PDB file of N, CA and C in Angstrom:
ATOM      1  N   MET X   1       8.584 119.372 132.797  1.00 62.00           N
ATOM      2  CA  MET X   1       9.820 120.196 133.016  1.00 62.00           C
ATOM      3  C   MET X   1      10.462 120.790 131.193  1.00 62.00           C
ATOM      4  N   ALA X   2      10.909 121.840 131.640  1.00 68.00           N
ATOM      5  CA  ALA X   2      10.904 121.897 129.614  1.00 68.00           C
ATOM      6  C   ALA X   2      12.232 121.985 130.388  1.00 68.00           C
ATOM      7  N   LYS X   3      12.634 122.042 128.787  1.00 86.00           N
ATOM      8  CA  LYS X   3      14.243 121.185 128.646  1.00 86.00           C
ATOM      9  C   LYS X   3      15.766 122.154 129.734  1.00 86.00           C
ATOM     10  N   ILE X   4      16.982 121.080 130.210  1.00 88.00           N
ATOM     11  CA  ILE X   4      17.608 121.725 130.190  1.00 88.00           C
ATOM     12  C   ILE X   4      19.332 121.338 129.530  1.00 88.00           C
ATOM     13  N   THR X   5      19.008 123.151 129.508  1.00 93.00           N
ATOM     14  CA  THR X   5      19.933 123.216 128.315  1.00 93.00           C
ATOM     15  C   THR X   5      21.501 122.913 129.264  1.00 93.00           C
ATOM     16  N   ASP X   6      23.160 122.687 128.333  1.00 94.00           N
ATOM     17  CA  ASP X   6      23.583 122.589 129.240  1.00 94.00           C
ATOM     18  C   ASP X   6      24.409 123.753 130.138  1.00 94.00           C
ATOM     19  N   ASP X   7      24.053 124.491 129.189  1.00 95.00           N
ATOM     20  CA  ASP X   7      24.490 126.259 129.850  1.00 95.00           C
ATOM     21  C   ASP X   7      23.714 126.251 131.001  1.00 95.00           C
ATOM     22  N   GLN X   8      22.722 125.778 131.644  1.00 95.00           N
ATOM     23  CA  GLN X   8      21.237 125.834 132.902  1.00 95.00           C
ATOM     24  C   GLN X   8      22.638 124.894 133.520  1.00 95.00           C
ATOM     25  N   VAL X   9      22.782 123.393 132.902  1.00 95.00           N
ATOM     26  CA  VAL X   9      23.022 122.802 133.696  1.00 95.00           C
ATOM     27  C   VAL X   9      25.158 123.487 134.976  1.00 95.00           C
ATOM     28  N   GLU X  10      25.637 123.868 134.093  1.00 96.00           N
ATOM     29  CA  GLU X  10      26.943 123.891 134.200  1.00 96.00           C
ATOM     30  C   GLU X  10      27.113 125.406 134.720  1.00 96.00           C
ATOM     31  N   ARG X  11      25.814 126.727 134.546  1.00 96.00           N
ATOM     32  CA  ARG X  11      25.297 127.659 135.653  1.00 96.00           C
ATOM     33  C   ARG X  11      24.853 127.190 137.092  1.00 96.00           C
ATOM     34  N   VAL X  12      24.296 125.882 137.157  1.00 97.00           N
ATOM     35  CA  VAL X  12      23.906 125.640 138.477  1.00 97.00           C
ATOM     36  C   VAL X  12      25.454 124.650 138.831  1.00 97.00           C
ATOM     37  N   ARG X  13      26.094 124.251 138.279  1.00 97.00           N
ATOM     38  CA  ARG X  13      27.218 123.138 139.334  1.00 97.00           C
ATOM     39  C   ARG X  13      28.385 124.244 139.590  1.00 97.00           C
ATOM     40  N   ALA X  14      27.997 125.567 138.435  1.00 97.00           N
ATOM     41  CA  ALA X  14      29.933 126.680 138.595  1.00 97.00           C
ATOM     42  C   ALA X  14      29.363 127.291 139.976  1.00 97.00           C
ATOM     43  N   ILE X  15      27.505 127.518 140.196  1.00 97.00           N
ATOM     44  CA  ILE X  15      26.994 128.383 141.266  1.00 97.00           C
ATOM     45  C   ILE X  15      27.249 126.890 143.012  1.00 97.00           C
ATOM     46  N   VAL X  16      27.142 125.581 142.839  1.00 97.00           N
ATOM     47  CA  VAL X  16      27.052 124.828 144.194  1.00 97.00           C
ATOM     48  C   VAL X  16      28.746 124.633 144.055  1.00 97.00           C
ATOM     49  N   ALA X  17      29.790 124.398 143.406  1.00 97.00           N
ATOM     50  CA  ALA X  17      30.800 125.074 143.069  1.00 97.00           C
ATOM     51  C   ALA X  17      30.952 125.263 143.846  1.00 97.00           C
ATOM     52  N   SER X  18      31.638 126.515 144.502  1.00 97.00           N
ATOM     53  CA  SER X  18      31.894 127.781 144.999  1.00 97.00           C
ATOM     54  C   SER X  18      31.264 128.602 146.141  1.00 97.00           C
ATOM     55  N   VAL X  19      29.707 127.344 147.373  1.00 98.00           N
ATOM     56  CA  VAL X  19      29.815 127.057 147.747  1.00 98.00           C
ATOM     57  C   VAL X  19      30.515 126.359 149.443  1.00 98.00           C
ATOM     58  N   PRO X  20      31.170 128.138 149.927  1.00 97.00           N
ATOM     59  CA  PRO X  20      32.405 127.358 150.991  1.00 97.00           C
ATOM     60  C   PRO X  20      32.342 125.923 151.556  1.00 97.00           C
ATOM     61  N   ALA X  21      32.879 125.223 152.280  1.00 97.00           N
ATOM     62  CA  ALA X  21      33.023 125.255 153.083  1.00 97.00           C
ATOM     63  C   ALA X  21      32.492 125.219 154.909  1.00 97.00           C
ATOM     64  N   GLY X  22      31.769 124.436 155.331  1.00 97.00           N
ATOM     65  CA  GLY X  22      31.368 125.119 156.310  1.00 97.00           C
ATOM     66  C   GLY X  22      30.035 126.167 156.280  1.00 97.00           C
ATOM     67  N   LYS X  23      29.651 126.267 154.730  1.00 98.00           N
ATOM     68  CA  LYS X  23      28.877 126.874 154.221  1.00 98.00           C
ATOM     69  C   LYS X  23      27.372 126.175 154.061  1.00 98.00           C
ATOM     70  N   VAL X  24      25.838 126.813 154.174  1.00 98.00           N
ATOM     71  CA  VAL X  24      25.376 125.986 152.856  1.00 98.00           C
ATOM     72  C   VAL X  24      24.476 126.704 151.962  1.00 98.00           C
ATOM     73  N   THR X  25      23.810 126.723 150.864  1.00 97.00           N
ATOM     74  CA  THR X  25      22.781 127.431 150.503  1.00 97.00           C
ATOM     75  C   THR X  25      21.426 126.250 150.199  1.00 97.00           C
ATOM     76  N   THR X  26      21.197 127.074 149.864  1.00 97.00           N
ATOM     77  CA  THR X  26      19.392 126.093 149.562  1.00 97.00           C
ATOM     78  C   THR X  26      18.864 125.951 147.159  1.00 97.00           C
ATOM     79  N   TYR X  27      18.197 125.004 147.502  1.00 97.00           N
ATOM     80  CA  TYR X  27      17.086 125.222 145.291  1.00 97.00           C
ATOM     81  C   TYR X  27      17.025 126.431 145.388  1.00 97.00           C
ATOM     82  N   GLY X  28      16.098 126.497 146.832  1.00 97.00           N
ATOM     83  CA  GLY X  28      16.270 127.831 145.993  1.00 97.00           C
ATOM     84  C   GLY X  28      16.511 129.199 144.930  1.00 97.00           C
ATOM     85  N   GLU X  29      17.645 129.386 146.214  1.00 97.00           N
ATOM     86  CA  GLU X  29      19.195 130.338 146.299  1.00 97.00           C
ATOM     87  C   GLU X  29      19.508 130.368 144.796  1.00 97.00           C
ATOM     88  N   VAL X  30      20.270 128.680 144.939  1.00 98.00           N
ATOM     89  CA  VAL X  30      21.012 128.310 143.121  1.00 98.00           C
ATOM     90  C   VAL X  30      20.090 128.383 142.097  1.00 98.00           C
ATOM     91  N   ALA X  31      19.060 128.016 142.357  1.00 97.00           N
ATOM     92  CA  ALA X  31      18.262 128.337 141.821  1.00 97.00           C
ATOM     93  C   ALA X  31      17.473 130.040 140.877  1.00 97.00           C
ATOM     94  N   ALA X  32      17.134 131.233 142.062  1.00 96.00           N
ATOM     95  CA  ALA X  32      17.920 131.979 141.651  1.00 96.00           C
ATOM     96  C   ALA X  32      18.969 133.097 141.342  1.00 96.00           C
ATOM     97  N   ALA X  33      20.292 132.480 141.496  1.00 97.00           N
ATOM     98  CA  ALA X  33      21.688 132.697 141.657  1.00 97.00           C
ATOM     99  C   ALA X  33      22.121 132.182 139.526  1.00 97.00           C
ATOM    100  N   ALA X  34      21.329 131.703 138.419  1.00 96.00           N
ATOM    101  CA  ALA X  34      21.932 130.562 138.044  1.00 96.00           C
ATOM    102  C   ALA X  34      20.170 130.742 136.866  1.00 96.00           C
ATOM    103  N   GLY X  35      19.010 131.938 137.195  1.00 95.00           N
ATOM    104  CA  GLY X  35      18.193 132.501 136.715  1.00 95.00           C
ATOM    105  C   GLY X  35      17.360 131.335 135.680  1.00 95.00           C
ATOM    106  N   LEU X  36      17.640 130.452 136.556  1.00 95.00           N
ATOM    107  CA  LEU X  36      16.105 128.857 136.270  1.00 95.00           C
ATOM    108  C   LEU X  36      14.954 129.255 136.993  1.00 95.00           C
ATOM    109  N   SER X  37      14.047 128.769 136.267  1.00 92.00           N
ATOM    110  CA  SER X  37      12.590 129.066 137.205  1.00 92.00           C
ATOM    111  C   SER X  37      12.173 128.537 138.277  1.00 92.00           C
ATOM    112  N   SER X  38      12.587 127.408 138.728  1.00 94.00           N
ATOM    113  CA  SER X  38      12.289 126.620 140.026  1.00 94.00           C
ATOM    114  C   SER X  38      13.559 125.942 140.065  1.00 94.00           C
ATOM    115  N   PRO X  39      13.213 126.125 141.984  1.00 95.00           N
ATOM    116  CA  PRO X  39      14.447 125.189 142.080  1.00 95.00           C
ATOM    117  C   PRO X  39      14.637 123.753 141.758  1.00 95.00           C
ATOM    118  N   ARG X  40      13.078 122.315 141.235  1.00 94.00           N
ATOM    119  CA  ARG X  40      13.002 121.659 141.358  1.00 94.00           C
ATOM    120  C   ARG X  40      13.874 121.013 139.766  1.00 94.00           C
ATOM    121  N   ILE X  41      14.346 122.016 139.360  1.00 95.00           N
ATOM    122  CA  ILE X  41      15.241 122.552 137.953  1.00 95.00           C
ATOM    123  C   ILE X  41      16.768 122.136 138.311  1.00 95.00           C
ATOM    124  N   VAL X  42      16.680 122.660 139.451  1.00 96.00           N
ATOM    125  CA  VAL X  42      17.810 122.218 140.568  1.00 96.00           C
ATOM    126  C   VAL X  42      18.469 120.852 140.974  1.00 96.00           C
ATOM    127  N   GLY X  43      17.266 120.911 141.214  1.00 93.00           N
ATOM    128  CA  GLY X  43      17.047 118.971 142.273  1.00 93.00           C
ATOM    129  C   GLY X  43      17.168 118.221 141.075  1.00 93.00           C
ATOM    130  N   TRP X  44      16.965 118.557 139.799  1.00 93.00           N
ATOM    131  CA  TRP X  44      16.675 117.435 139.198  1.00 93.00           C
ATOM    132  C   TRP X  44      18.179 117.102 138.639  1.00 93.00           C
ATOM    133  N   ILE X  45      18.977 118.254 138.291  1.00 95.00           N
ATOM    134  CA  ILE X  45      20.680 118.899 137.197  1.00 95.00           C
ATOM    135  C   ILE X  45      21.597 117.512 138.997  1.00 95.00           C
ATOM    136  N   MET X  46      21.191 118.133 140.429  1.00 93.00           N
ATOM    137  CA  MET X  46      21.946 117.373 141.544  1.00 93.00           C
ATOM    138  C   MET X  46      21.836 116.287 141.272  1.00 93.00           C
ATOM    139  N   ARG X  47      20.452 115.164 141.497  1.00 92.00           N
ATOM    140  CA  ARG X  47      20.366 114.634 141.630  1.00 92.00           C
ATOM    141  C   ARG X  47      21.086 113.647 139.765  1.00 92.00           C
ATOM    142  N   THR X  48      21.148 114.142 139.237  1.00 90.00           N
ATOM    143  CA  THR X  48      21.899 113.782 137.858  1.00 90.00           C
ATOM    144  C   THR X  48      23.324 114.069 137.190  1.00 90.00           C
ATOM    145  N   ASP X  49      23.718 115.195 137.768  1.00 86.00           N
ATOM    146  CA  ASP X  49      25.016 115.621 137.669  1.00 86.00           C
ATOM    147  C   ASP X  49      25.552 116.267 138.644  1.00 86.00           C
ATOM    148  N   SER X  50      26.519 115.891 140.171  1.00 86.00           N
ATOM    149  CA  SER X  50      26.965 116.414 140.597  1.00 86.00           C
ATOM    150  C   SER X  50      27.560 115.688 142.169  1.00 86.00           C
ATOM    151  N   ALA X  51      27.637 114.299 141.207  1.00 88.00           N
ATOM    152  CA  ALA X  51      28.851 113.581 142.176  1.00 88.00           C
ATOM    153  C   ALA X  51      29.689 113.984 142.496  1.00 88.00           C
ATOM    154  N   ASP X  52      30.235 114.597 141.518  1.00 95.00           N
ATOM    155  CA  ASP X  52      32.144 115.512 141.901  1.00 95.00           C
ATOM    156  C   ASP X  52      31.544 117.290 142.415  1.00 95.00           C
ATOM    157  N   LEU X  53      30.110 117.684 142.800  1.00 95.00           N
ATOM    158  CA  LEU X  53      30.147 118.392 143.880  1.00 95.00           C
ATOM    159  C   LEU X  53      30.139 118.610 144.801  1.00 95.00           C
ATOM    160  N   PRO X  54      30.660 119.898 145.942  1.00 96.00           N
ATOM    161  CA  PRO X  54      29.514 119.373 146.863  1.00 96.00           C
ATOM    162  C   PRO X  54      28.608 119.798 147.645  1.00 96.00           C
ATOM    163  N   TRP X  55      27.690 117.872 146.753  1.00 95.00           N
ATOM    164  CA  TRP X  55      26.482 118.416 146.052  1.00 95.00           C
ATOM    165  C   TRP X  55      26.302 118.362 148.159  1.00 95.00           C
ATOM    166  N   HIS X  56      26.167 118.758 149.958  1.00 96.00           N
ATOM    167  CA  HIS X  56      25.708 118.143 150.334  1.00 96.00           C
ATOM    168  C   HIS X  56      25.643 119.312 151.098  1.00 96.00           C
ATOM    169  N   ARG X  57      25.960 120.181 150.281  1.00 97.00           N
ATOM    170  CA  ARG X  57      26.135 122.170 150.979  1.00 97.00           C
ATOM    171  C   ARG X  57      24.760 122.701 150.252  1.00 97.00           C
ATOM    172  N   VAL X  58      23.374 121.526 149.311  1.00 97.00           N
ATOM    173  CA  VAL X  58      22.437 122.481 149.121  1.00 97.00           C
ATOM    174  C   VAL X  58      21.287 121.644 149.702  1.00 97.00           C
ATOM    175  N   ILE X  59      20.249 122.992 150.311  1.00 97.00           N
ATOM    176  CA  ILE X  59      19.368 121.955 151.655  1.00 97.00           C
ATOM    177  C   ILE X  59      18.223 122.726 150.874  1.00 97.00           C
ATOM    178  N   SER X  60      16.850 122.382 151.484  1.00 95.00           N
ATOM    179  CA  SER X  60      15.922 122.549 152.030  1.00 95.00           C
ATOM    180  C   SER X  60      16.047 124.141 152.323  1.00 95.00           C
ATOM    181  N   ALA X  61      14.276 125.044 151.823  1.00 94.00           N
ATOM    182  CA  ALA X  61      14.481 126.681 152.334  1.00 94.00           C
ATOM    183  C   ALA X  61      14.109 126.429 153.710  1.00 94.00           C
ATOM    184  N   ALA X  62      14.601 125.286 154.270  1.00 94.00           N
ATOM    185  CA  ALA X  62      13.479 124.661 156.031  1.00 94.00           C
ATOM    186  C   ALA X  62      14.389 124.216 156.509  1.00 94.00           C
ATOM    187  N   GLY X  63      16.126 124.620 155.848  1.00 95.00           N
ATOM    188  CA  GLY X  63      17.224 123.702 156.782  1.00 95.00           C
ATOM    189  C   GLY X  63      17.017 122.093 156.881  1.00 95.00           C
ATOM    190  N   THR X  64      16.368 121.789 156.145  1.00 95.00           N
ATOM    191  CA  THR X  64      16.246 120.670 156.715  1.00 95.00           C
ATOM    192  C   THR X  64      17.270 119.802 154.989  1.00 95.00           C
ATOM    193  N   PRO X  65      18.053 118.568 154.896  1.00 94.00           N
ATOM    194  CA  PRO X  65      17.969 117.766 154.606  1.00 94.00           C
ATOM    195  C   PRO X  65      17.794 116.817 153.126  1.00 94.00           C
ATOM    196  N   ALA X  66      17.776 116.658 152.467  1.00 88.00           N
ATOM    197  CA  ALA X  66      17.065 115.682 151.414  1.00 88.00           C
ATOM    198  C   ALA X  66      16.803 113.704 151.734  1.00 88.00           C
ATOM    199  N   PRO X  67      15.481 113.854 151.486  1.00 90.00           N
ATOM    200  CA  PRO X  67      14.867 112.544 153.395  1.00 90.00           C
ATOM    201  C   PRO X  67      16.508 111.391 153.162  1.00 90.00           C
ATOM    202  N   HIS X  68      16.070 111.457 151.369  1.00 90.00           N
ATOM    203  CA  HIS X  68      16.577 109.575 150.863  1.00 90.00           C
ATOM    204  C   HIS X  68      18.710 110.024 151.470  1.00 90.00           C
ATOM    205  N   LEU X  69      18.655 111.467 151.795  1.00 91.00           N
ATOM    206  CA  LEU X  69      20.129 111.125 151.983  1.00 91.00           C
ATOM    207  C   LEU X  69      21.313 112.055 153.089  1.00 91.00           C
ATOM    208  N   ARG X  70      19.642 112.086 154.309  1.00 94.00           N
ATOM    209  CA  ARG X  70      19.078 112.723 155.684  1.00 94.00           C
ATOM    210  C   ARG X  70      21.227 111.909 156.280  1.00 94.00           C
ATOM    211  N   ASP X  71      21.557 111.022 156.677  1.00 95.00           N
ATOM    212  CA  ASP X  71      22.650 111.076 157.200  1.00 95.00           C
ATOM    213  C   ASP X  71      23.177 110.691 157.377  1.00 95.00           C
ATOM    214  N   ARG X  72      24.091 111.058 155.662  1.00 95.00           N
ATOM    215  CA  ARG X  72      25.486 110.834 155.064  1.00 95.00           C
ATOM    216  C   ARG X  72      24.827 113.008 154.893  1.00 95.00           C
ATOM    217  N   GLN X  73      24.150 113.862 154.622  1.00 96.00           N
ATOM    218  CA  GLN X  73      24.088 115.068 154.231  1.00 96.00           C
ATOM    219  C   GLN X  73      24.325 115.583 155.224  1.00 96.00           C
ATOM    220  N   LEU X  74      23.802 115.524 157.072  1.00 96.00           N
ATOM    221  CA  LEU X  74      24.412 116.033 157.935  1.00 96.00           C
ATOM    222  C   LEU X  74      25.743 115.666 158.053  1.00 96.00           C
ATOM    223  N   GLU X  75      25.667 113.992 158.331  1.00 96.00           N
ATOM    224  CA  GLU X  75      26.841 114.093 159.153  1.00 96.00           C
ATOM    225  C   GLU X  75      28.805 114.708 157.680  1.00 96.00           C
ATOM    226  N   ASN X  76      28.641 115.212 156.454  1.00 97.00           N
ATOM    227  CA  ASN X  76      29.225 115.906 156.304  1.00 97.00           C
ATOM    228  C   ASN X  76      29.153 117.339 156.094  1.00 97.00           C
ATOM    229  N   LEU X  77      27.868 118.023 156.530  1.00 97.00           N
ATOM    230  CA  LEU X  77      26.974 119.299 156.423  1.00 97.00           C
ATOM    231  C   LEU X  77      28.550 119.289 158.451  1.00 97.00           C
ATOM    232  N   ARG X  78      28.527 118.637 158.706  1.00 96.00           N
ATOM    233  CA  ARG X  78      28.294 118.293 160.772  1.00 96.00           C
ATOM    234  C   ARG X  78      30.355 118.514 160.345  1.00 96.00           C
ATOM    235  N   ALA X  79      30.952 117.419 159.737  1.00 97.00           N
ATOM    236  CA  ALA X  79      32.368 117.368 160.076  1.00 97.00           C
ATOM    237  C   ALA X  79      33.206 119.274 159.211  1.00 97.00           C
ATOM    238  N   GLU X  80      32.245 119.786 158.499  1.00 97.00           N
ATOM    239  CA  GLU X  80      32.384 120.811 157.843  1.00 97.00           C
ATOM    240  C   GLU X  80      32.468 122.201 159.103  1.00 97.00           C
ATOM    241  N   GLY X  81      32.135 122.402 159.569  1.00 97.00           N
ATOM    242  CA  GLY X  81      31.307 122.141 161.407  1.00 97.00           C
ATOM    243  C   GLY X  81      30.223 123.420 160.973  1.00 97.00           C
ATOM    244  N   VAL X  82      29.535 122.750 159.869  1.00 97.00           N
ATOM    245  CA  VAL X  82      27.486 123.738 159.647  1.00 97.00           C
ATOM    246  C   VAL X  82      27.252 123.270 160.692  1.00 97.00           C
ATOM    247  N   PRO X  83      26.896 124.201 161.523  1.00 96.00           N
ATOM    248  CA  PRO X  83      25.771 123.709 163.184  1.00 96.00           C
ATOM    249  C   PRO X  83      24.165 122.953 162.705  1.00 96.00           C
ATOM    250  N   VAL X  84      24.054 122.245 162.995  1.00 96.00           N
ATOM    251  CA  VAL X  84      22.764 121.928 162.823  1.00 96.00           C
ATOM    252  C   VAL X  84      22.033 121.067 164.519  1.00 96.00           C
ATOM    253  N   PHE X  85      20.643 121.620 164.390  1.00 95.00           N
ATOM    254  CA  PHE X  85      20.433 121.406 165.832  1.00 95.00           C
ATOM    255  C   PHE X  85      19.067 120.238 165.367  1.00 95.00           C
ATOM    256  N   ASP X  86      19.040 119.232 165.858  1.00 94.00           N
ATOM    257  CA  ASP X  86      17.584 118.399 165.365  1.00 94.00           C
ATOM    258  C   ASP X  86      16.881 118.175 164.410  1.00 94.00           C
ATOM    259  N   GLY X  87      18.265 117.641 163.356  1.00 93.00           N
ATOM    260  CA  GLY X  87      18.042 117.115 161.933  1.00 93.00           C
ATOM    261  C   GLY X  87      17.623 118.422 161.077  1.00 93.00           C
ATOM    262  N   ARG X  88      18.489 120.183 161.556  1.00 95.00           N
ATOM    263  CA  ARG X  88      17.683 121.420 160.842  1.00 95.00           C
ATOM    264  C   ARG X  88      19.271 122.031 160.524  1.00 95.00           C
ATOM    265  N   VAL X  89      19.042 122.683 160.148  1.00 96.00           N
ATOM    266  CA  VAL X  89      20.811 123.332 159.702  1.00 96.00           C
ATOM    267  C   VAL X  89      20.003 124.380 159.588  1.00 96.00           C
ATOM    268  N   ASP X  90      21.160 125.638 161.225  1.00 95.00           N
ATOM    269  CA  ASP X  90      21.388 126.912 161.169  1.00 95.00           C
ATOM    270  C   ASP X  90      21.270 127.784 159.820  1.00 95.00           C
ATOM    271  N   MET X  91      20.414 128.453 159.518  1.00 95.00           N
ATOM    272  CA  MET X  91      19.847 128.732 159.053  1.00 95.00           C
ATOM    273  C   MET X  91      21.044 130.084 158.917  1.00 95.00           C
ATOM    274  N   LYS X  92      19.952 131.161 159.347  1.00 94.00           N
ATOM    275  CA  LYS X  92      20.841 132.492 160.040  1.00 94.00           C
ATOM    276  C   LYS X  92      22.834 132.297 159.997  1.00 94.00           C
ATOM    277  N   VAL X  93      23.209 130.935 160.851  1.00 95.00           N
ATOM    278  CA  VAL X  93      24.994 131.042 160.328  1.00 95.00           C
ATOM    279  C   VAL X  93      25.411 130.938 159.406  1.00 95.00           C
ATOM    280  N   ALA X  94      23.994 129.051 158.876  1.00 97.00           N
ATOM    281  CA  ALA X  94      25.117 128.696 158.397  1.00 97.00           C
ATOM    282  C   ALA X  94      25.285 128.872 156.221  1.00 97.00           C
ATOM    283  N   ARG X  95      23.975 130.183 155.831  1.00 96.00           N
ATOM    284  CA  ARG X  95      23.804 130.126 154.878  1.00 96.00           C
ATOM    285  C   ARG X  95      25.375 131.507 153.869  1.00 96.00           C
ATOM    286  N   ALA X  96      25.108 131.252 152.673  1.00 97.00           N
ATOM    287  CA  ALA X  96      26.470 130.909 151.932  1.00 97.00           C
ATOM    288  C   ALA X  96      25.899 132.594 151.468  1.00 97.00           C
ATOM    289  N   ASP X  97      26.810 133.895 150.510  1.00 92.00           N
ATOM    290  CA  ASP X  97      26.575 134.577 150.440  1.00 92.00           C
ATOM    291  C   ASP X  97      26.643 134.084 148.426  1.00 92.00           C
ATOM    292  N   LEU X  98      26.247 133.818 147.392  1.00 89.00           N
ATOM    293  CA  LEU X  98      26.023 133.729 146.472  1.00 89.00           C
ATOM    294  C   LEU X  98      25.711 135.255 145.808  1.00 89.00           C
ATOM    295  N   ALA X  99      25.953 136.032 146.211  1.00 74.00           N
ATOM    296  CA  ALA X  99      26.678 137.426 145.334  1.00 74.00           C
ATOM    297  C   ALA X  99      27.516 137.672 144.827  1.00 74.00           C
TER     298      ALA X  99
END
């Protein structure tokens, strides 16, 4: 992976922090908004620097949570009123507008 700069980390953090309660976004949408080349970079940043962020609002493009955080992430999302069916977020309803 290419070297991640502090500026990139801060852009990702700001975008994730801006996702309102009851809404979600995807790793790819965050990457695009931050000007990054890959959603994997967002995943790496989220793994290493997101404890103080609403990390649970970032999910896969398929509307599924991170496998290792599945129960906790879905519980947090449901508590915010995010529609979840069969372990998948209804992206048509819950997608945040990052513009």
